[in-house]
Amino acid sequence: MSKRLRIVAGIALATGLLVAGSPALAQVETGPWTSESPSFNVQQRGCGVVSNLTFQLTCSTASGDQRAERRYATYTGGTRQFEGSFRITSLGGTRISLKQTFRDAPTAGPFWMLAVERGGRLYAVHGGATIATGATVGTTVRVNTVHNVGKEHRTYINGSRKHTYASSGTSFYDKFGAYRTSSGQGPATVVWSNIRFWRK
């Protein structure tokens, strides 16, 4: 092999290694983490429409169950990490939930919800605390949630820890998409990408 070919092959190999290793660079907190691929169901209610990873609320209705989401399999115990990036492509409404950690047992119901207001403020639905700003139309935002079941739930925005919430020790599941909160309304279109899950 000529020197030039060896150099090209070396560059290709190095590039390949960087690409193959890039998902680990996006994780937050120390591992070791084990990648997993939980199953999910698509939920479309009211004026909610799901097309692959595009989630829409097509109406401005300020009441009723308006949702377009993926609901992932239930987990119990351990530490779980979710990662995904969202980009709001249109927001005619406000106060739309984007990511949820839901309690499945013993009493089912929302445990933690990340929502967005018109103008780009991200906030925790329960308590109303501002988590971040700048989630404006067209901007890609990366979300990581690390849930140590029975201890705490931590939220990272673009790699920075922004919120911590005490957790009980029950069963939970992850949801994301676009969901009208009790004080919100559409329309809204949200595109999610780079969805990953880990456990340890």
Tab-separated table of N, CA and C in Angstrom, residues 72-196:
chain	number	residue	atom	x	y	z
A	72	TYR	N	-43.103	5.068	26.311
A	72	TYR	CA	-42.147	3.968	26.342
A	72	TYR	C	-42.456	2.979	27.467
A	73	ALA	N	-41.799	1.835	27.416
A	73	ALA	CA	-42.067	0.741	28.356
A	73	ALA	C	-41.726	1.143	29.788
A	74	THR	N	-42.448	0.549	30.726
A	74	THR	CA	-42.268	0.820	32.156
A	74	THR	C	-40.937	0.251	32.653
A	75	TYR	N	-40.291	0.998	33.552
A	75	TYR	CA	-39.083	0.505	34.214
A	75	TYR	C	-39.264	0.609	35.724
A	76	THR	N	-38.552	-0.254	36.438
A	76	THR	CA	-38.622	-0.278	37.902
A	76	THR	C	-37.212	-0.402	38.462
A	77	GLY	N	-36.829	0.527	39.327
A	77	GLY	CA	-35.537	0.438	39.989
A	77	GLY	C	-34.369	0.849	39.122
A	78	GLY	N	-33.220	0.995	39.772
A	78	GLY	CA	-32.000	1.341	39.073
A	78	GLY	C	-31.947	2.806	38.681
A	79	THR	N	-31.018	3.127	37.776
A	79	THR	CA	-30.870	4.477	37.249
A	79	THR	C	-31.034	4.439	35.750
A	80	ARG	N	-31.898	5.291	35.233
A	80	ARG	CA	-32.220	5.305	33.807
A	80	ARG	C	-31.928	6.680	33.231
A	81	GLN	N	-31.394	6.683	32.014
A	81	GLN	CA	-31.136	7.944	31.335
A	81	GLN	C	-31.842	7.990	29.990
A	82	PHE	N	-32.538	9.093	29.761
A	82	PHE	CA	-33.154	9.388	28.464
A	82	PHE	C	-32.388	10.534	27.825
A	83	GLU	N	-32.229	10.464	26.514
A	83	GLU	CA	-31.654	11.577	25.775
A	83	GLU	C	-32.424	11.769	24.484
A	84	GLY	N	-32.698	13.017	24.151
A	84	GLY	CA	-33.345	13.340	22.898
A	84	GLY	C	-33.207	14.818	22.615
A	85	SER	N	-33.286	15.176	21.359
A	85	SER	CA	-33.238	16.579	20.960
A	85	SER	C	-34.567	16.957	20.325
A	86	PHE	N	-35.060	18.136	20.663
A	86	PHE	CA	-36.285	18.601	20.032
A	86	PHE	C	-36.038	19.934	19.334
A	87	ARG	N	-36.855	20.158	18.306
A	87	ARG	CA	-36.850	21.434	17.586
A	87	ARG	C	-38.304	21.808	17.344
A	88	ILE	N	-38.720	22.921	17.911
A	88	ILE	CA	-40.075	23.403	17.699
A	88	ILE	C	-40.101	24.109	16.349
A	89	THR	N	-40.900	23.601	15.422
A	89	THR	CA	-40.946	24.215	14.089
A	89	THR	C	-42.084	25.219	13.965
A	90	SER	N	-43.089	25.122	14.849
A	90	SER	CA	-44.133	26.147	14.903
A	90	SER	C	-44.788	26.090	16.274
A	91	LEU	N	-45.165	27.255	16.780
A	91	LEU	CA	-45.820	27.318	18.083
A	91	LEU	C	-46.804	28.490	18.075
A	92	GLY	N	-48.023	28.191	17.656
A	92	GLY	CA	-49.077	29.194	17.685
A	92	GLY	C	-49.730	29.284	19.049
A	93	GLY	N	-49.534	28.242	19.854
A	93	GLY	CA	-50.087	28.193	21.197
A	93	GLY	C	-49.017	28.429	22.237
A	94	THR	N	-49.202	27.840	23.416
A	94	THR	CA	-48.237	28.004	24.501
A	94	THR	C	-48.449	26.926	25.545
A	95	ARG	N	-47.478	26.755	26.415
A	95	ARG	CA	-47.536	25.828	27.546
A	95	ARG	C	-47.826	24.395	27.066
A	96	ILE	N	-46.918	23.924	26.229
A	96	ILE	CA	-47.001	22.582	25.648
A	96	ILE	C	-45.942	21.702	26.307
A	97	SER	N	-46.360	20.569	26.844
A	97	SER	CA	-45.423	19.631	27.453
A	97	SER	C	-44.664	18.885	26.362
A	98	LEU	N	-43.341	18.774	26.538
A	98	LEU	CA	-42.467	18.145	25.558
A	98	LEU	C	-41.948	16.793	26.017
A	99	LYS	N	-41.577	16.695	27.283
A	99	LYS	CA	-41.012	15.455	27.844
A	99	LYS	C	-41.630	15.205	29.211
A	100	GLN	N	-41.994	13.943	29.458
A	100	GLN	CA	-42.608	13.583	30.727
A	100	GLN	C	-41.947	12.324	31.285
A	101	THR	N	-41.808	12.284	32.598
A	101	THR	CA	-41.517	11.046	33.312
A	101	THR	C	-42.771	10.747	34.107
A	102	PHE	N	-43.408	9.627	33.803
A	102	PHE	CA	-44.721	9.299	34.362
A	102	PHE	C	-44.605	8.195	35.396
A	103	ARG	N	-45.341	8.322	36.480
A	103	ARG	CA	-45.410	7.265	37.486
A	103	ARG	C	-46.433	6.232	37.019
A	104	ASP	N	-46.044	4.963	37.059
A	104	ASP	CA	-46.929	3.887	36.596
A	104	ASP	C	-47.568	3.130	37.747
A	105	ALA	N	-46.889	3.062	38.902
A	105	ALA	CA	-47.417	2.326	40.055
A	105	ALA	C	-46.754	2.874	41.315
A	106	PRO	N	-47.406	2.778	42.477
A	106	PRO	CA	-48.739	2.183	42.678
A	106	PRO	C	-49.878	3.093	42.243
A	107	THR	N	-49.631	4.404	42.121
A	107	THR	CA	-50.658	5.321	41.645
A	107	THR	C	-50.173	5.971	40.368
A	108	ALA	N	-50.841	5.701	39.260
A	108	ALA	CA	-50.415	6.233	37.969
A	108	ALA	C	-50.694	7.727	37.885
A	109	GLY	N	-49.779	8.455	37.246
A	109	GLY	CA	-49.978	9.881	37.051
A	109	GLY	C	-48.684	10.579	36.719
A	110	PRO	N	-48.762	11.833	36.284
A	110	PRO	CA	-47.536	12.570	35.936
A	110	PRO	C	-46.650	12.800	37.149
A	111	PHE	N	-45.369	12.541	36.981
A	111	PHE	CA	-44.384	12.740	38.042
A	111	PHE	C	-43.560	13.992	37.760
A	112	TRP	N	-43.066	14.117	36.524
A	112	TRP	CA	-42.261	15.273	36.125
A	112	TRP	C	-42.570	15.597	34.673
A	113	MET	N	-42.796	16.885	34.392
A	113	MET	CA	-43.142	17.317	33.041
A	113	MET	C	-42.345	18.566	32.669
A	114	LEU	N	-41.705	18.517	31.502
A	114	LEU	CA	-40.997	19.658	30.937
A	114	LEU	C	-41.885	20.277	29.864
A	115	ALA	N	-42.193	21.565	30.002
A	115	ALA	CA	-43.061	22.235	29.034
A	115	ALA	C	-42.410	23.510	28.534
A	116	VAL	N	-42.969	24.037	27.437
A	116	VAL	CA	-42.448	25.261	26.836
A	116	VAL	C	-43.571	26.285	26.702
A	117	GLU	N	-43.230	27.531	26.978
A	117	GLU	CA	-44.138	28.644	26.745
A	117	GLU	C	-43.747	29.353	25.455
A	118	ARG	N	-44.720	30.029	24.841
A	118	ARG	CA	-44.398	30.872	23.701
A	118	ARG	C	-43.346	31.885	24.140
A	119	GLY	N	-42.282	31.993	23.378
A	119	GLY	CA	-41.157	32.840	23.776
A	119	GLY	C	-39.936	32.025	24.146
A	120	GLY	N	-40.133	30.706	24.398
A	120	GLY	CA	-38.989	29.820	24.574
A	120	GLY	C	-38.601	29.461	25.987
A	121	ARG	N	-39.421	29.840	26.985
A	121	ARG	CA	-39.086	29.436	28.361
A	121	ARG	C	-39.464	27.979	28.578
A	122	LEU	N	-38.497	27.181	29.042
A	122	LEU	CA	-38.752	25.805	29.444
A	122	LEU	C	-38.978	25.797	30.951
A	123	TYR	N	-39.991	25.073	31.403
A	123	TYR	CA	-40.310	25.090	32.828
A	123	TYR	C	-40.828	23.735	33.281
A	124	ALA	N	-40.744	23.499	34.597
A	124	ALA	CA	-41.303	22.298	35.206
A	124	ALA	C	-42.778	22.566	35.478
A	125	VAL	N	-43.646	21.738	34.934
A	125	VAL	CA	-45.084	21.962	35.073
A	125	VAL	C	-45.488	21.943	36.542
A	126	HIS	N	-44.962	20.982	37.304
A	126	HIS	CA	-45.284	20.911	38.723
A	126	HIS	C	-44.330	21.812	39.502
A	127	GLY	N	-44.839	22.937	39.937
A	127	GLY	CA	-44.031	23.909	40.655
A	127	GLY	C	-43.721	25.153	39.852
A	128	GLY	N	-43.666	25.015	38.525
A	128	GLY	CA	-43.487	26.166	37.654
A	128	GLY	C	-42.086	26.715	37.533
A	129	ALA	N	-41.089	26.032	38.109
A	129	ALA	CA	-39.713	26.548	38.074
A	129	ALA	C	-39.193	26.642	36.646
A	130	THR	N	-38.512	27.747	36.353
A	130	THR	CA	-37.859	27.896	35.050
A	130	THR	C	-36.667	26.951	34.982
A	131	ILE	N	-36.609	26.154	33.936
A	131	ILE	CA	-35.503	25.218	33.751
A	131	ILE	C	-34.464	25.798	32.800
A	132	ALA	N	-34.921	26.466	31.739
A	132	ALA	CA	-34.004	27.090	30.777
A	132	ALA	C	-34.809	28.057	29.919
A	133	THR	N	-34.095	28.868	29.172
A	133	THR	CA	-34.724	29.752	28.197
A	133	THR	C	-34.068	29.496	26.842
A	134	GLY	N	-34.640	30.081	25.803
A	134	GLY	CA	-34.028	29.964	24.487
A	134	GLY	C	-34.568	28.851	23.617
A	135	ALA	N	-35.632	28.170	24.052
A	135	ALA	CA	-36.220	27.095	23.241
A	135	ALA	C	-37.199	27.705	22.243
A	136	THR	N	-36.673	28.574	21.399
A	136	THR	CA	-37.495	29.294	20.432
A	136	THR	C	-37.692	28.466	19.161
A	137	VAL	N	-38.627	28.897	18.347
A	137	VAL	CA	-38.929	28.187	17.107
A	137	VAL	C	-37.662	28.091	16.251
A	138	GLY	N	-37.359	26.864	15.810
A	138	GLY	CA	-36.207	26.620	14.955
A	138	GLY	C	-34.932	26.252	15.680
A	139	THR	N	-34.912	26.369	17.017
A	139	THR	CA	-33.710	26.066	17.804
A	139	THR	C	-33.737	24.616	18.282
A	140	THR	N	-32.644	23.892	18.091
A	140	THR	CA	-32.545	22.511	18.570
A	140	THR	C	-32.034	22.510	20.007
A	141	VAL	N	-32.736	21.777	20.863
A	141	VAL	CA	-32.408	21.699	22.289
A	141	VAL	C	-32.259	20.234	22.677
A	142	ARG	N	-31.158	19.898	23.346
A	142	ARG	CA	-30.952	18.517	23.805
A	142	ARG	C	-31.404	18.378	25.254
A	143	VAL	N	-32.164	17.345	25.525
A	143	VAL	CA	-32.686	17.060	26.861
A	143	VAL	C	-32.155	15.717	27.337
A	144	ASN	N	-31.600	15.674	28.533
A	144	ASN	CA	-31.262	14.417	29.201
A	144	ASN	C	-31.979	14.394	30.544
A	145	THR	N	-32.621	13.283	30.836
A	145	THR	CA	-33.131	13.077	32.189
A	145	THR	C	-32.453	11.845	32.759
A	146	VAL	N	-31.958	11.972	33.976
A	146	VAL	CA	-31.336	10.852	34.688
A	146	VAL	C	-32.197	10.582	35.911
A	147	HIS	N	-32.778	9.395	35.948
A	147	HIS	CA	-33.728	9.058	37.008
A	147	HIS	C	-33.159	7.930	37.866
A	148	ASN	N	-32.738	8.283	39.059
A	148	ASN	CA	-32.292	7.310	40.047
A	148	ASN	C	-33.522	6.979	40.885
A	149	VAL	N	-34.187	5.893	40.537
A	149	VAL	CA	-35.484	5.564	41.131
A	149	VAL	C	-35.338	5.397	42.644
A	150	GLY	N	-36.219	6.080	43.371
A	150	GLY	CA	-36.178	6.041	44.822
A	150	GLY	C	-35.321	7.126	45.435
A	151	LYS	N	-34.616	7.888	44.603
A	151	LYS	CA	-33.743	8.959	45.108
A	151	LYS	C	-34.070	10.290	44.444
A	152	GLU	N	-33.674	10.456	43.175
A	152	GLU	CA	-33.965	11.737	42.536
A	152	GLU	C	-33.982	11.645	41.019
A	153	HIS	N	-34.575	12.663	40.426
A	153	HIS	CA	-34.717	12.812	38.980
A	153	HIS	C	-33.997	14.102	38.595
A	154	ARG	N	-33.022	14.001	37.680
A	154	ARG	CA	-32.217	15.160	37.298
A	154	ARG	C	-32.409	15.466	35.814
A	155	THR	N	-32.484	16.760	35.505
A	155	THR	CA	-32.709	17.199	34.137
A	155	THR	C	-31.540	18.039	33.650
A	156	TYR	N	-31.058	17.729	32.449
A	156	TYR	CA	-29.975	18.462	31.811
A	156	TYR	C	-30.481	19.046	30.497
A	157	ILE	N	-30.140	20.300	30.249
A	157	ILE	CA	-30.452	20.954	28.985
A	157	ILE	C	-29.139	21.302	28.302
A	158	ASN	N	-28.963	20.760	27.103
A	158	ASN	CA	-27.717	20.958	26.344
A	158	ASN	C	-26.486	20.633	27.184
A	159	GLY	N	-26.600	19.586	28.003
A	159	GLY	CA	-25.475	19.083	28.772
A	159	GLY	C	-25.279	19.700	30.137
A	160	SER	N	-26.062	20.723	30.482
A	160	SER	CA	-25.922	21.383	31.787
A	160	SER	C	-27.086	20.998	32.700
A	161	ARG	N	-26.752	20.631	33.937
A	161	ARG	CA	-27.787	20.251	34.893
A	161	ARG	C	-28.613	21.472	35.293
A	162	LYS	N	-29.937	21.354	35.149
A	162	LYS	CA	-30.821	22.497	35.362
A	162	LYS	C	-31.900	22.265	36.416
A	163	HIS	N	-32.176	21.010	36.766
A	163	HIS	CA	-33.304	20.775	37.666
A	163	HIS	C	-33.107	19.441	38.383
A	164	THR	N	-33.493	19.408	39.661
A	164	THR	CA	-33.422	18.183	40.456
A	164	THR	C	-34.725	18.036	41.222
A	165	TYR	N	-35.217	16.807	41.263
A	165	TYR	CA	-36.528	16.553	41.851
A	165	TYR	C	-36.470	15.235	42.613
A	166	ALA	N	-36.931	15.215	43.858
A	166	ALA	CA	-36.901	13.980	44.657
A	166	ALA	C	-37.825	12.931	44.044
A	167	SER	N	-37.410	11.664	44.126
A	167	SER	CA	-38.180	10.580	43.510
A	167	SER	C	-38.526	9.491	44.507
A	168	SER	N	-39.732	8.983	44.374
A	168	SER	CA	-40.142	7.807	45.136
A	168	SER	C	-39.605	6.550	44.452
A	169	GLY	N	-39.814	5.412	45.091
A	169	GLY	CA	-39.310	4.163	44.533
A	169	GLY	C	-40.418	3.299	43.982
A	170	THR	N	-40.971	3.687	42.844
A	170	THR	CA	-42.049	2.918	42.221
A	170	THR	C	-41.692	2.634	40.773
A	171	SER	N	-42.688	2.415	39.941
A	171	SER	CA	-42.479	2.144	38.520
A	171	SER	C	-42.792	3.389	37.698
A	172	PHE	N	-42.003	3.602	36.643
A	172	PHE	CA	-42.117	4.820	35.844
A	172	PHE	C	-41.979	4.487	34.361
A	173	TYR	N	-42.284	5.487	33.528
A	173	TYR	CA	-42.004	5.369	32.099
A	173	TYR	C	-41.779	6.753	31.505
A	174	ASP	N	-41.107	6.784	30.354
A	174	ASP	CA	-40.795	8.026	29.654
A	174	ASP	C	-41.802	8.289	28.543
A	175	LYS	N	-42.121	9.566	28.338
A	175	LYS	CA	-42.949	10.002	27.225
A	175	LYS	C	-42.338	11.273	26.643
A	176	PHE	N	-42.487	11.449	25.338
A	176	PHE	CA	-42.115	12.722	24.732
A	176	PHE	C	-42.981	12.970	23.510
A	177	GLY	N	-43.025	14.231	23.082
A	177	GLY	CA	-43.829	14.619	21.931
A	177	GLY	C	-44.357	16.018	22.126
A	178	ALA	N	-45.683	16.167	22.001
A	178	ALA	CA	-46.352	17.451	22.227
A	178	ALA	C	-47.679	17.166	22.914
A	179	TYR	N	-47.883	17.770	24.078
A	179	TYR	CA	-49.055	17.493	24.901
A	179	TYR	C	-49.554	18.792	25.525
A	180	ARG	N	-50.836	19.088	25.374
A	180	ARG	CA	-51.403	20.309	25.944
A	180	ARG	C	-51.484	20.181	27.457
A	181	THR	N	-50.819	21.093	28.174
A	181	THR	CA	-50.958	21.101	29.622
A	181	THR	C	-52.321	21.672	29.992
A	182	SER	N	-52.662	21.599	31.257
A	182	SER	CA	-53.990	22.056	31.691
A	182	SER	C	-54.202	23.547	31.453
A	183	SER	N	-53.115	24.305	31.353
A	183	SER	CA	-53.231	25.743	31.112
A	183	SER	C	-52.751	26.131	29.714
A	184	GLY	N	-52.552	25.156	28.847
A	184	GLY	CA	-51.990	25.428	27.535
A	184	GLY	C	-52.958	25.216	26.397
A	185	GLN	N	-52.459	25.475	25.192
A	185	GLN	CA	-53.228	25.231	23.982
A	185	GLN	C	-52.288	25.209	22.788
A	186	GLY	N	-52.709	24.522	21.723
A	186	GLY	CA	-51.970	24.512	20.477
A	186	GLY	C	-52.362	25.713	19.635
A	187	PRO	N	-51.984	25.697	18.372
A	187	PRO	CA	-51.283	24.613	17.686
A	187	PRO	C	-49.780	24.617	17.977
A	188	ALA	N	-49.169	23.471	17.704
A	188	ALA	CA	-47.729	23.326	17.891
A	188	ALA	C	-47.228	22.169	17.042
A	189	THR	N	-46.003	22.301	16.559
A	189	THR	CA	-45.329	21.208	15.859
A	189	THR	C	-43.931	21.069	16.430
A	190	VAL	N	-43.601	19.862	16.864
A	190	VAL	CA	-42.304	19.589	17.490
A	190	VAL	C	-41.677	18.388	16.795
A	191	VAL	N	-40.433	18.526	16.400
A	191	VAL	CA	-39.690	17.425	15.769
A	191	VAL	C	-38.617	16.954	16.743
A	192	TRP	N	-38.659	15.683	17.111
A	192	TRP	CA	-37.656	15.084	17.985
A	192	TRP	C	-36.641	14.301	17.161
A	193	SER	N	-35.437	14.129	17.695
A	193	SER	CA	-34.391	13.376	17.002
A	193	SER	C	-33.400	12.826	18.020
A	194	ASN	N	-32.534	11.907	17.547
A	194	ASN	CA	-31.426	11.360	18.352
A	194	ASN	C	-31.911	10.819	19.710
A	195	ILE	N	-32.918	9.985	19.660
A	195	ILE	CA	-33.494	9.415	20.885
A	195	ILE	C	-32.639	8.245	21.341
A	196	ARG	N	-32.209	8.265	22.628
A	196	ARG	CA	-31.396	7.187	23.182
A	196	ARG	C	-31.798	6.927	24.633
